[in-house]
CSV table of C-alpha atoms in Angstrom, one decimal:
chain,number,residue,atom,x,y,z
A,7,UNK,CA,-8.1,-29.9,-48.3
A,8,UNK,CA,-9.3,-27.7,-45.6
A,9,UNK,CA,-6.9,-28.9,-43.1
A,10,UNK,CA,-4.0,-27.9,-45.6
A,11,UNK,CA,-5.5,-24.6,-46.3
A,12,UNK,CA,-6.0,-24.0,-42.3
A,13,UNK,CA,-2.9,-25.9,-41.1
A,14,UNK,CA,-0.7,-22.8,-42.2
A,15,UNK,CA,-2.8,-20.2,-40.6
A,16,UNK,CA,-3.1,-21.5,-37.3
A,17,UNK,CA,0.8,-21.9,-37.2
A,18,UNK,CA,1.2,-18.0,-38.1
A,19,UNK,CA,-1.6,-17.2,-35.1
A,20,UNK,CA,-0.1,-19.1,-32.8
A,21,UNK,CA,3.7,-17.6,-33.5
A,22,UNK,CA,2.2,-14.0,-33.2
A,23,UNK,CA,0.2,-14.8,-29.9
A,24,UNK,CA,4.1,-16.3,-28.9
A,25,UNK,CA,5.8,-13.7,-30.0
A,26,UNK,CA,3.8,-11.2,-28.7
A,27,UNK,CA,3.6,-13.0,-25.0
A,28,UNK,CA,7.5,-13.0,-25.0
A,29,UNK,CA,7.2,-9.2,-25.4
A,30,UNK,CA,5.1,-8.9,-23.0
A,31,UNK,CA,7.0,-10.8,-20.8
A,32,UNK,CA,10.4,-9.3,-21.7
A,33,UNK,CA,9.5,-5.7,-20.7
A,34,UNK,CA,7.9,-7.1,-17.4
A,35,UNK,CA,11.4,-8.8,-16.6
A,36,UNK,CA,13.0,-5.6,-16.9
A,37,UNK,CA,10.8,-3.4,-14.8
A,38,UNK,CA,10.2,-3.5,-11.0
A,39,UNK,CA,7.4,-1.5,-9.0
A,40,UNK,CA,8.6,0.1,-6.0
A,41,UNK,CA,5.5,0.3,-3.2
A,42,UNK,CA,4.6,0.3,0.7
A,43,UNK,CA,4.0,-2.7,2.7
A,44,UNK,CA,3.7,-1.6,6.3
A,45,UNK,CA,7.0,0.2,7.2
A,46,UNK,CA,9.0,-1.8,4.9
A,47,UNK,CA,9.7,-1.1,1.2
A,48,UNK,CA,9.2,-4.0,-1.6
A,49,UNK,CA,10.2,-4.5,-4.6
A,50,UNK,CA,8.1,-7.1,-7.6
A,51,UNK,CA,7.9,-7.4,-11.3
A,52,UNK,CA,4.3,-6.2,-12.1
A,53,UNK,CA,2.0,-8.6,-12.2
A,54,UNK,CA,3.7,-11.0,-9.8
A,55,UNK,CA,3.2,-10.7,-5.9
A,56,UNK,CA,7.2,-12.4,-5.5
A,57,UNK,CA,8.8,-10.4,-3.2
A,58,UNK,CA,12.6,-9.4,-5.0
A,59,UNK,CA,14.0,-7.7,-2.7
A,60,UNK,CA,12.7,-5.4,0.6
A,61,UNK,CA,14.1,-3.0,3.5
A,62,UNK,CA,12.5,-0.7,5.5
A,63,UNK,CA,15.1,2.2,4.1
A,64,UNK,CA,13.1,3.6,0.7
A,65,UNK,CA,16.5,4.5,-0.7
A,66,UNK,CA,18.0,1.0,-1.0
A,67,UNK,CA,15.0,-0.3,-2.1
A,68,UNK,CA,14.8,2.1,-5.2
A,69,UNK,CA,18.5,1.9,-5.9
A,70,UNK,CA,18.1,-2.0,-6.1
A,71,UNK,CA,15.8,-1.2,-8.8
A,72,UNK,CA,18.5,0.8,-10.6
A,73,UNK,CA,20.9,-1.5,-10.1
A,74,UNK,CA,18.9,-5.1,-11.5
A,75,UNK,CA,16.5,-4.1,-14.1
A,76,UNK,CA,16.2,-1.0,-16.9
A,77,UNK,CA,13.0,0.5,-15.5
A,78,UNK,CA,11.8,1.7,-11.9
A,79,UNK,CA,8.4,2.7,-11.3
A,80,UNK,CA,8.1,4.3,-7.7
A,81,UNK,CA,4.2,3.9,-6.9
A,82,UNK,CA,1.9,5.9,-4.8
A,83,UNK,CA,3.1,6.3,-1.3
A,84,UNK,CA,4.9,7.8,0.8
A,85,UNK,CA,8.7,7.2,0.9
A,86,UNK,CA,11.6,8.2,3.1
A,87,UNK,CA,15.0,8.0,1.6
A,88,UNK,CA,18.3,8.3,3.9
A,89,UNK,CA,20.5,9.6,1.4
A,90,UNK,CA,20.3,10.9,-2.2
A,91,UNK,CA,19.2,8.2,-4.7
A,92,UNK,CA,22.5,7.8,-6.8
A,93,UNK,CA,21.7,6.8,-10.8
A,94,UNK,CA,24.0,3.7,-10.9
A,95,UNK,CA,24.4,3.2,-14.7
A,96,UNK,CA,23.6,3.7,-18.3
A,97,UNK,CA,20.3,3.7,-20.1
A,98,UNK,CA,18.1,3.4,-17.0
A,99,UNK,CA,14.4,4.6,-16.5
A,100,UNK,CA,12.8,5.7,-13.4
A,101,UNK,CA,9.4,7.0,-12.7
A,102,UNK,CA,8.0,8.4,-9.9
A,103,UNK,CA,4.1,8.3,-9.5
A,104,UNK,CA,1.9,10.9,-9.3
A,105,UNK,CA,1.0,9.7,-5.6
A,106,UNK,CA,4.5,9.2,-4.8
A,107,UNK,CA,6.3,11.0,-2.1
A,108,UNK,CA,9.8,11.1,-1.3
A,109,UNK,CA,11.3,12.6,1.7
A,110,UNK,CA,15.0,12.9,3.2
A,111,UNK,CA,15.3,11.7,6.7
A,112,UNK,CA,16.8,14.7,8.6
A,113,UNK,CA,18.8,12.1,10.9
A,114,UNK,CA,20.9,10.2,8.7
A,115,UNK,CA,24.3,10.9,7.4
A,116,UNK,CA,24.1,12.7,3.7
A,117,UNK,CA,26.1,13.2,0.9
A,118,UNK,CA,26.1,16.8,-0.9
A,119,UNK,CA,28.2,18.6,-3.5
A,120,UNK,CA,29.2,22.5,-3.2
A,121,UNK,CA,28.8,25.5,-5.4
A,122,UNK,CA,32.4,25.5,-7.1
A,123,UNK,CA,32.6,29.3,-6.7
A,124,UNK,CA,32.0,29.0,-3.0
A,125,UNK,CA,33.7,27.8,0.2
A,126,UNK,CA,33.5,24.0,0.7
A,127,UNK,CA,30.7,23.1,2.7
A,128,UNK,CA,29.7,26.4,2.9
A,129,UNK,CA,26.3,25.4,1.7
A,130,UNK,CA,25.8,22.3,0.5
A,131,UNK,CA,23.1,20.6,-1.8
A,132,UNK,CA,22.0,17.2,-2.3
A,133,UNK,CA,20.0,16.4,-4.8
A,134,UNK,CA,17.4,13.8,-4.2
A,135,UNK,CA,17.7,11.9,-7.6
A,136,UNK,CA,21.1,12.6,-8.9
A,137,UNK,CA,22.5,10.9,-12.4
A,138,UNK,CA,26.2,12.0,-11.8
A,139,UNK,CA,27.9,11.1,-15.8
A,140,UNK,CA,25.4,8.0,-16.8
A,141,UNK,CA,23.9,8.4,-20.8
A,142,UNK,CA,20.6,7.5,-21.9
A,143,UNK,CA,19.3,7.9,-18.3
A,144,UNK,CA,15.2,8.5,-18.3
A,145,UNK,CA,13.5,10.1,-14.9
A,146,UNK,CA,10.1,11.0,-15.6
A,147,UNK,CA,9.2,12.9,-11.8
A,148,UNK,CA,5.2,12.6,-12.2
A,149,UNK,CA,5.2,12.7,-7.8
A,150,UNK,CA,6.4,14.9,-4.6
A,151,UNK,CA,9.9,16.0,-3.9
A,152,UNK,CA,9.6,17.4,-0.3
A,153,UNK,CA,12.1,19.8,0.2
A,154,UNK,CA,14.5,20.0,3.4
A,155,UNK,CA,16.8,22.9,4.4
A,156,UNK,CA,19.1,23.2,7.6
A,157,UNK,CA,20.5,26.8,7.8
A,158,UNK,CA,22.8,28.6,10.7
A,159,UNK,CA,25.1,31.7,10.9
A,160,UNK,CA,28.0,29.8,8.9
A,161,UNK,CA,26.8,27.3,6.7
A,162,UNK,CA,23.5,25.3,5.6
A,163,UNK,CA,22.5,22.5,3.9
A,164,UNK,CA,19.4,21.6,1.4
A,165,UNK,CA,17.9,19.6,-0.6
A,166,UNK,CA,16.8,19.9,-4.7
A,167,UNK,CA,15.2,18.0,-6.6
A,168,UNK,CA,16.8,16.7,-9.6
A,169,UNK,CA,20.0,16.9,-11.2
A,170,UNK,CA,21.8,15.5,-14.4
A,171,UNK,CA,26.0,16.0,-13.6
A,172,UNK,CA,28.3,15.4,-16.3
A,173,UNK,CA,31.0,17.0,-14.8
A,174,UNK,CA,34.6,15.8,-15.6
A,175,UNK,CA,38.2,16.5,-15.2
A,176,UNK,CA,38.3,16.9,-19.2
A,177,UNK,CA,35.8,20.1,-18.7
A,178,UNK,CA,33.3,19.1,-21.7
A,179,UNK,CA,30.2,17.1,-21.3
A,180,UNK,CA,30.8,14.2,-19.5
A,181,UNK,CA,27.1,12.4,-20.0
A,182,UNK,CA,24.6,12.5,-23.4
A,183,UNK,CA,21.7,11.8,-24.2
A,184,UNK,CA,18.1,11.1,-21.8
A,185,UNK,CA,15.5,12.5,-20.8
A,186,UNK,CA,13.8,14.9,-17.7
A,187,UNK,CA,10.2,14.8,-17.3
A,188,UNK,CA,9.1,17.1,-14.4
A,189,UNK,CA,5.0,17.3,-13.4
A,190,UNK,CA,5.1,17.1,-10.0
A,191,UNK,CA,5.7,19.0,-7.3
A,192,UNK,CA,8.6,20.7,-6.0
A,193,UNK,CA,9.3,24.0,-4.3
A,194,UNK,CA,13.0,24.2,-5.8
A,195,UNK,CA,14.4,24.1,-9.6
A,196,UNK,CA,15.6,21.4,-11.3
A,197,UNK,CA,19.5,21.3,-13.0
A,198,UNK,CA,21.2,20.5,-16.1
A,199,UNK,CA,25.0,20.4,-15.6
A,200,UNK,CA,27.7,19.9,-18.1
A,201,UNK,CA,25.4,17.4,-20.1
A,202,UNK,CA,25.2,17.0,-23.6
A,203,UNK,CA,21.7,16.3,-26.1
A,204,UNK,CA,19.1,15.8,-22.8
A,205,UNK,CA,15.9,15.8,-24.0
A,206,UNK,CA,13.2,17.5,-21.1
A,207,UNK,CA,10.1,17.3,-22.6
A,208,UNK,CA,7.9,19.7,-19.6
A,209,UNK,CA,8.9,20.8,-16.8
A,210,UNK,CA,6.1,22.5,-15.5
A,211,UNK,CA,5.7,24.0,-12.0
A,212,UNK,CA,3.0,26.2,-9.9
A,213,UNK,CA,5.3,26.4,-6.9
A,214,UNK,CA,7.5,29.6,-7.6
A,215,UNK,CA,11.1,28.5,-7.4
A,216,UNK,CA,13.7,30.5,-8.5
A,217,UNK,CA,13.8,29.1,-12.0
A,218,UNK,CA,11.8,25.5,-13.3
A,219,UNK,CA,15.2,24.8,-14.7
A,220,UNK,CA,18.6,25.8,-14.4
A,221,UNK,CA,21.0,24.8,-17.2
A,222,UNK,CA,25.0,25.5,-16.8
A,223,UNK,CA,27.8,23.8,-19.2
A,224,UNK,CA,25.2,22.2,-21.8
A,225,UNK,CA,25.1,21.6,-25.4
A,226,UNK,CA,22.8,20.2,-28.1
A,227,UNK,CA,19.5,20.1,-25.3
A,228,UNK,CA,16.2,20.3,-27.1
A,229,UNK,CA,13.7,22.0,-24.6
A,230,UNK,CA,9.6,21.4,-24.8
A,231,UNK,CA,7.5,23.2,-22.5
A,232,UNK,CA,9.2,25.0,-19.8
A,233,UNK,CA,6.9,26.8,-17.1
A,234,UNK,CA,6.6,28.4,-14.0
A,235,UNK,CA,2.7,29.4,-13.1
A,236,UNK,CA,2.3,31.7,-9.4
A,237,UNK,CA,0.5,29.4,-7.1
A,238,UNK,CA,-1.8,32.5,-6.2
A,239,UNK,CA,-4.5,33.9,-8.2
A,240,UNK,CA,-2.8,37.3,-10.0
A,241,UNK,CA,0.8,36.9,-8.7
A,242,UNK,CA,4.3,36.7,-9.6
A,243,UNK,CA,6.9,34.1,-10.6
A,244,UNK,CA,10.6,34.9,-10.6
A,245,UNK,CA,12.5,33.0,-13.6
A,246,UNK,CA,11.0,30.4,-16.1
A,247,UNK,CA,14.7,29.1,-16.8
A,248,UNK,CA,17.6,29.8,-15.9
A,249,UNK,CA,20.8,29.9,-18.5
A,250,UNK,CA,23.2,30.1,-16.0
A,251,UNK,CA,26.5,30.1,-17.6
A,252,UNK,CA,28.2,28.5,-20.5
A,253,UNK,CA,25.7,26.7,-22.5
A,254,UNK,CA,25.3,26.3,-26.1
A,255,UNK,CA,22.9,25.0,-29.1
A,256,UNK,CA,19.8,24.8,-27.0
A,257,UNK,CA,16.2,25.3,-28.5
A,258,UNK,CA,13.4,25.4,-26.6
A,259,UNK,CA,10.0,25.3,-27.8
A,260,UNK,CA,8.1,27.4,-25.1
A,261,UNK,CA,8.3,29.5,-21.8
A,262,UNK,CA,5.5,30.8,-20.1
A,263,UNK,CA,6.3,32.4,-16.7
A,264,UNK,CA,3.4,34.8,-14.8
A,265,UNK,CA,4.3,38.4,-14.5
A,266,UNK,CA,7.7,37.1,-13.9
A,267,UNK,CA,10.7,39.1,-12.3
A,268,UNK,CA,12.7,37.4,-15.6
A,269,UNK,CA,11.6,34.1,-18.2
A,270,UNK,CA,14.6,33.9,-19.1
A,271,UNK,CA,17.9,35.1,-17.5
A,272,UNK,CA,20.5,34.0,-20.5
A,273,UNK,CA,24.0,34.6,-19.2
A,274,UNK,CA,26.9,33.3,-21.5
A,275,UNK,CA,24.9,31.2,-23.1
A,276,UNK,CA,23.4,30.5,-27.2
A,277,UNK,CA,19.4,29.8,-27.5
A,278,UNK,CA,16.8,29.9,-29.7
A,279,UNK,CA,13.3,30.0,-28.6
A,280,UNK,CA,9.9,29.5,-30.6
A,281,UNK,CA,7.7,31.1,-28.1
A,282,UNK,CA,7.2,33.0,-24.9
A,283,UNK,CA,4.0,33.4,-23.5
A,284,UNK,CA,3.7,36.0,-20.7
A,285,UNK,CA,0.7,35.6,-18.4
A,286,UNK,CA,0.3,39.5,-17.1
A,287,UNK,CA,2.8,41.9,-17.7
A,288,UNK,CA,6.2,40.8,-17.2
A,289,UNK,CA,8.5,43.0,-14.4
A,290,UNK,CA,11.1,41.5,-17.2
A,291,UNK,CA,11.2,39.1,-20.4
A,292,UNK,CA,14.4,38.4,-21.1
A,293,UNK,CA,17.4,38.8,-18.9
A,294,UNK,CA,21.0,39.2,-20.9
A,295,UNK,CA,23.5,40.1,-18.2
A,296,UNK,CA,27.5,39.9,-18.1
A,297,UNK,CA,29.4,36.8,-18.3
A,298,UNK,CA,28.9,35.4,-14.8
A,299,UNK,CA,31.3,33.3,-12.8
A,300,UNK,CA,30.6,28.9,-12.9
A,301,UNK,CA,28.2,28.3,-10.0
A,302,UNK,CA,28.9,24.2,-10.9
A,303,UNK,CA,30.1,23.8,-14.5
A,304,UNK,CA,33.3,22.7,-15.5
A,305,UNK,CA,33.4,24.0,-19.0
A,306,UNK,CA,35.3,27.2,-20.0
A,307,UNK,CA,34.0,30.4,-20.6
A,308,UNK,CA,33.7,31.4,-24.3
A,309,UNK,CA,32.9,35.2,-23.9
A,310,UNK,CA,29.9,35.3,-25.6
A,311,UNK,CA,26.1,34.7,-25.8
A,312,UNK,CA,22.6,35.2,-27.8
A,313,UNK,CA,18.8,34.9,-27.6
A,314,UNK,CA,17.1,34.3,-30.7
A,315,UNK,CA,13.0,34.4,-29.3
A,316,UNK,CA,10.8,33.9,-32.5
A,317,UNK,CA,7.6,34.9,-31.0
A,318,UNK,CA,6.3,36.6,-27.9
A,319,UNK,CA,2.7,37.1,-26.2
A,320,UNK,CA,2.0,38.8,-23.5
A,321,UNK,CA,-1.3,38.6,-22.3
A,322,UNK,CA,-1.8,41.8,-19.9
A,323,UNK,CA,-5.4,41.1,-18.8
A,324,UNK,CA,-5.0,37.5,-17.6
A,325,UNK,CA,-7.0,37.1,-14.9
A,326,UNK,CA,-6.0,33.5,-14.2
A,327,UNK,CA,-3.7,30.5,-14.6
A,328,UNK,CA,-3.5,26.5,-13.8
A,329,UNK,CA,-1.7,23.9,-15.0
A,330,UNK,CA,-3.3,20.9,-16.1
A,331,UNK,CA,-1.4,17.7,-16.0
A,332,UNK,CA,-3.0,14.4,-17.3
A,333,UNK,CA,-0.9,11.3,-15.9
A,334,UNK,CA,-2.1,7.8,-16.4
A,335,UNK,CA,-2.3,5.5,-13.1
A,336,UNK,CA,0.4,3.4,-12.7
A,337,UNK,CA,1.4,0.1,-12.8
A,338,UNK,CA,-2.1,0.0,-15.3
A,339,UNK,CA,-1.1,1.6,-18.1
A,340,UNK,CA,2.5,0.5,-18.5
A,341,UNK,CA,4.5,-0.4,-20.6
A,342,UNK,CA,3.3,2.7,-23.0
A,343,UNK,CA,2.0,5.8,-21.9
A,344,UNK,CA,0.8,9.5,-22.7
A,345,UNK,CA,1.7,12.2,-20.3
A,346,UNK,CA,-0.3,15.7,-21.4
A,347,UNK,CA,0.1,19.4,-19.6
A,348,UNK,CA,-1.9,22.2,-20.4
A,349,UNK,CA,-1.5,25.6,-19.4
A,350,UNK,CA,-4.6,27.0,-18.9
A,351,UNK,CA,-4.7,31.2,-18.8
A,352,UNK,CA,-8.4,32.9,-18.1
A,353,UNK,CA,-9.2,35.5,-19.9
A,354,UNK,CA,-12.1,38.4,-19.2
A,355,UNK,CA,-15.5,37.6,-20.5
A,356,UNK,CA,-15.0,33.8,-20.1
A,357,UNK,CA,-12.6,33.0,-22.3
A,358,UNK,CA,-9.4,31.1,-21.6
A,359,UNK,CA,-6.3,30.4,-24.0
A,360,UNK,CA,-4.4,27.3,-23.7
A,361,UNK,CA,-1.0,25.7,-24.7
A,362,UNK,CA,-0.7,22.0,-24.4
A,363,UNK,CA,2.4,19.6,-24.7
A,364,UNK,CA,2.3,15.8,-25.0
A,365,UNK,CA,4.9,13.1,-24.1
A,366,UNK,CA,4.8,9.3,-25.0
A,367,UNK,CA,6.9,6.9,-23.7
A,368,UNK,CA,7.2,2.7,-24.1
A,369,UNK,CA,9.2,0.9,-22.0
A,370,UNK,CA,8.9,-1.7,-24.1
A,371,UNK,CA,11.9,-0.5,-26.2
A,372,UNK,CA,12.6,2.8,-24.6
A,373,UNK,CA,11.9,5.8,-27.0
A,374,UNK,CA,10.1,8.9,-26.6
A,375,UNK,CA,7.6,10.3,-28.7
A,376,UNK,CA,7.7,14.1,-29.3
């Protein structure tokens, strides 16, 4: 009697522990690290030492990545890529670790796109992780995008960071869906171009660019935290984002900029905002100026724009700011993870005032937690 009562239990235990090991086993499949090994780049599952696939150019390496499996986890090192790392389809993931750093080699032959309103190869840009039209496409930038300029009399050339293109012939959003995660470093903003319902959870940056992130040509983009904080004690910032032309639906749940020449420069474009958080006094908090000419965007001009802000702080004796970004180590605590930023803003007499903003991800089965 006891074997007949036990019999039937012991079959349900050892289905879950199967099912749960061919989970386990099926994200794994589907995910290679990118790491160092001497001056060569490698390329394993986690939690095997086989060898997939290796070169001593960074770039090929991480577009292999791309290419075989859904998700690409660039660990700590220190990477240098010949060309811009090209997005090569659909629904991909790839993460760049906290202690990653990538780096353009100067030397080698690049490939850039123009500002549409100016002269080709006037000046030139090439973005160093570029999804040109792919959906559903993931890059959550925890590491170091070095930045690398070339200028003379008649032309230049530079790098940036990150950029989402869904530029087409048809002039409407030619890519949906995905997600930007920015909590690294880079000296130079990140762009949304002619792309439909991205999701960009932070971007948060103590660096100064010219905006955290530039948006031309979108619809239907839900915004978290969005922030630019002065990498000096008491200084200045110049633009939070940047609504460069032509976009449309997008809500954004915070700014904070630091005594900012603008937080937001909204130019033909529709937004709502919940909050704006001004560390100091602001030189300007919202910037609504003539319909501007397409810098990169495809999509036609409608003639018209608004900024709806819900809420706005400034606080005019902050005497202080960081940012506080909490990123679990890597290849450890995949598949599912927490990613947390805090802006933290000291006050006089001790006291600080914070605004946090989480992100989960699984890579298990590829959603995102708000």
């Amino acid at each position: 009697m006891l074997s007949s009562v036990t019999h039937p239990l012991l079959l349900s235990f050892a289905f879950t522990l199967t099912a749960t090991s061919c989970l386990q086993a099926a994200w794994q499949n589907d995910t290679v690290l990118i790491q160092k090994e001497g001056n060569s780049t490698v390329v394993k599952h986690p939690g095997d030492n086989k060898t997939l696939f290796k070169n001593t150019d960074s770039q090929l390496a991480i577009e292999w990545g791309l290419k075989t499996v859904t998700h690409t986890v660039i660990l700590g090192g220190e990477y240098v890529i010949s060309d811009r790392i090209d997005i090569p389809r659909p629904g991909v993931t790839l993460v760049v670790d906290q202690h990653a750093t990538l780096r353009l080699n100067p030397e080698s032959t690049h490939t850039t796109i123009d500002f549409k309103s100016r002269n080709a190869g006037y000046w030139q840009m090439l973005p160093m992780i570029y999804n040109k039209g792919h959906d559903d496409v993931q890059i959550l930038m925890f590491g170091t995008l070095e930045k690398w300029k070339i200028e003379s009399k008649d032309n230049g050339k530079q790098t940036l960071p990150i950029m989402f293109d869904g530029r087409n012939e048809k002039g409407n959003c030619g890519l949906s869906g995905g997600v930007m995660m920015v909590t690294g470093h880079a000296t130079d903003s990140f762009w949304l171009v002619d792309s439909a319902r991205v999701h960009v959870p932070i971007v948060a940056l103590d660096t100064n660019p010219g905006a955290s992130l530039v948006l031309e040509g979108c619809e239907d983009c839900h915004l978290g935290l969005i922030a630019s904080i002065s990498p000096t004690k008491g200084g200045n910032t110049a633009e939070t984002i940047d609504l460069n032309s032509r976009n449309i639906d997008i809500t954004i749940e915070r700014l904070v900029g630091e005594r900012s020449q603008e937080i937001i420069d909204c130019n033909e474009s529709h937004v709502i905002v919940e909050d704006v958080i001004s560390i100091g006094s602001p030189r300007k908090m919202f910037g609504r100026g003539p319909i501007s000419g397409p810098r990169y965007t495809n999509r036609r001009s409608f003639g018209s724009r608004s900024l709806d802000v819900r809420n706005t702080t400034i606080l005019e004796n902050a005497v202080g700011s960081r940012l506080i970004h909490e990123v679990p180590r890597f290849p450890d605590a995949l598949p599912a993870f927490t990613v947390q930023t805090t802006v933290e803003i000291a006050l006089p007499n001790n006291q600080k005032k914070h605004y946090v903003r989480k992100a989960a991800f699984d890579l298990s089965d590829q959603t995102t937690s708000e």
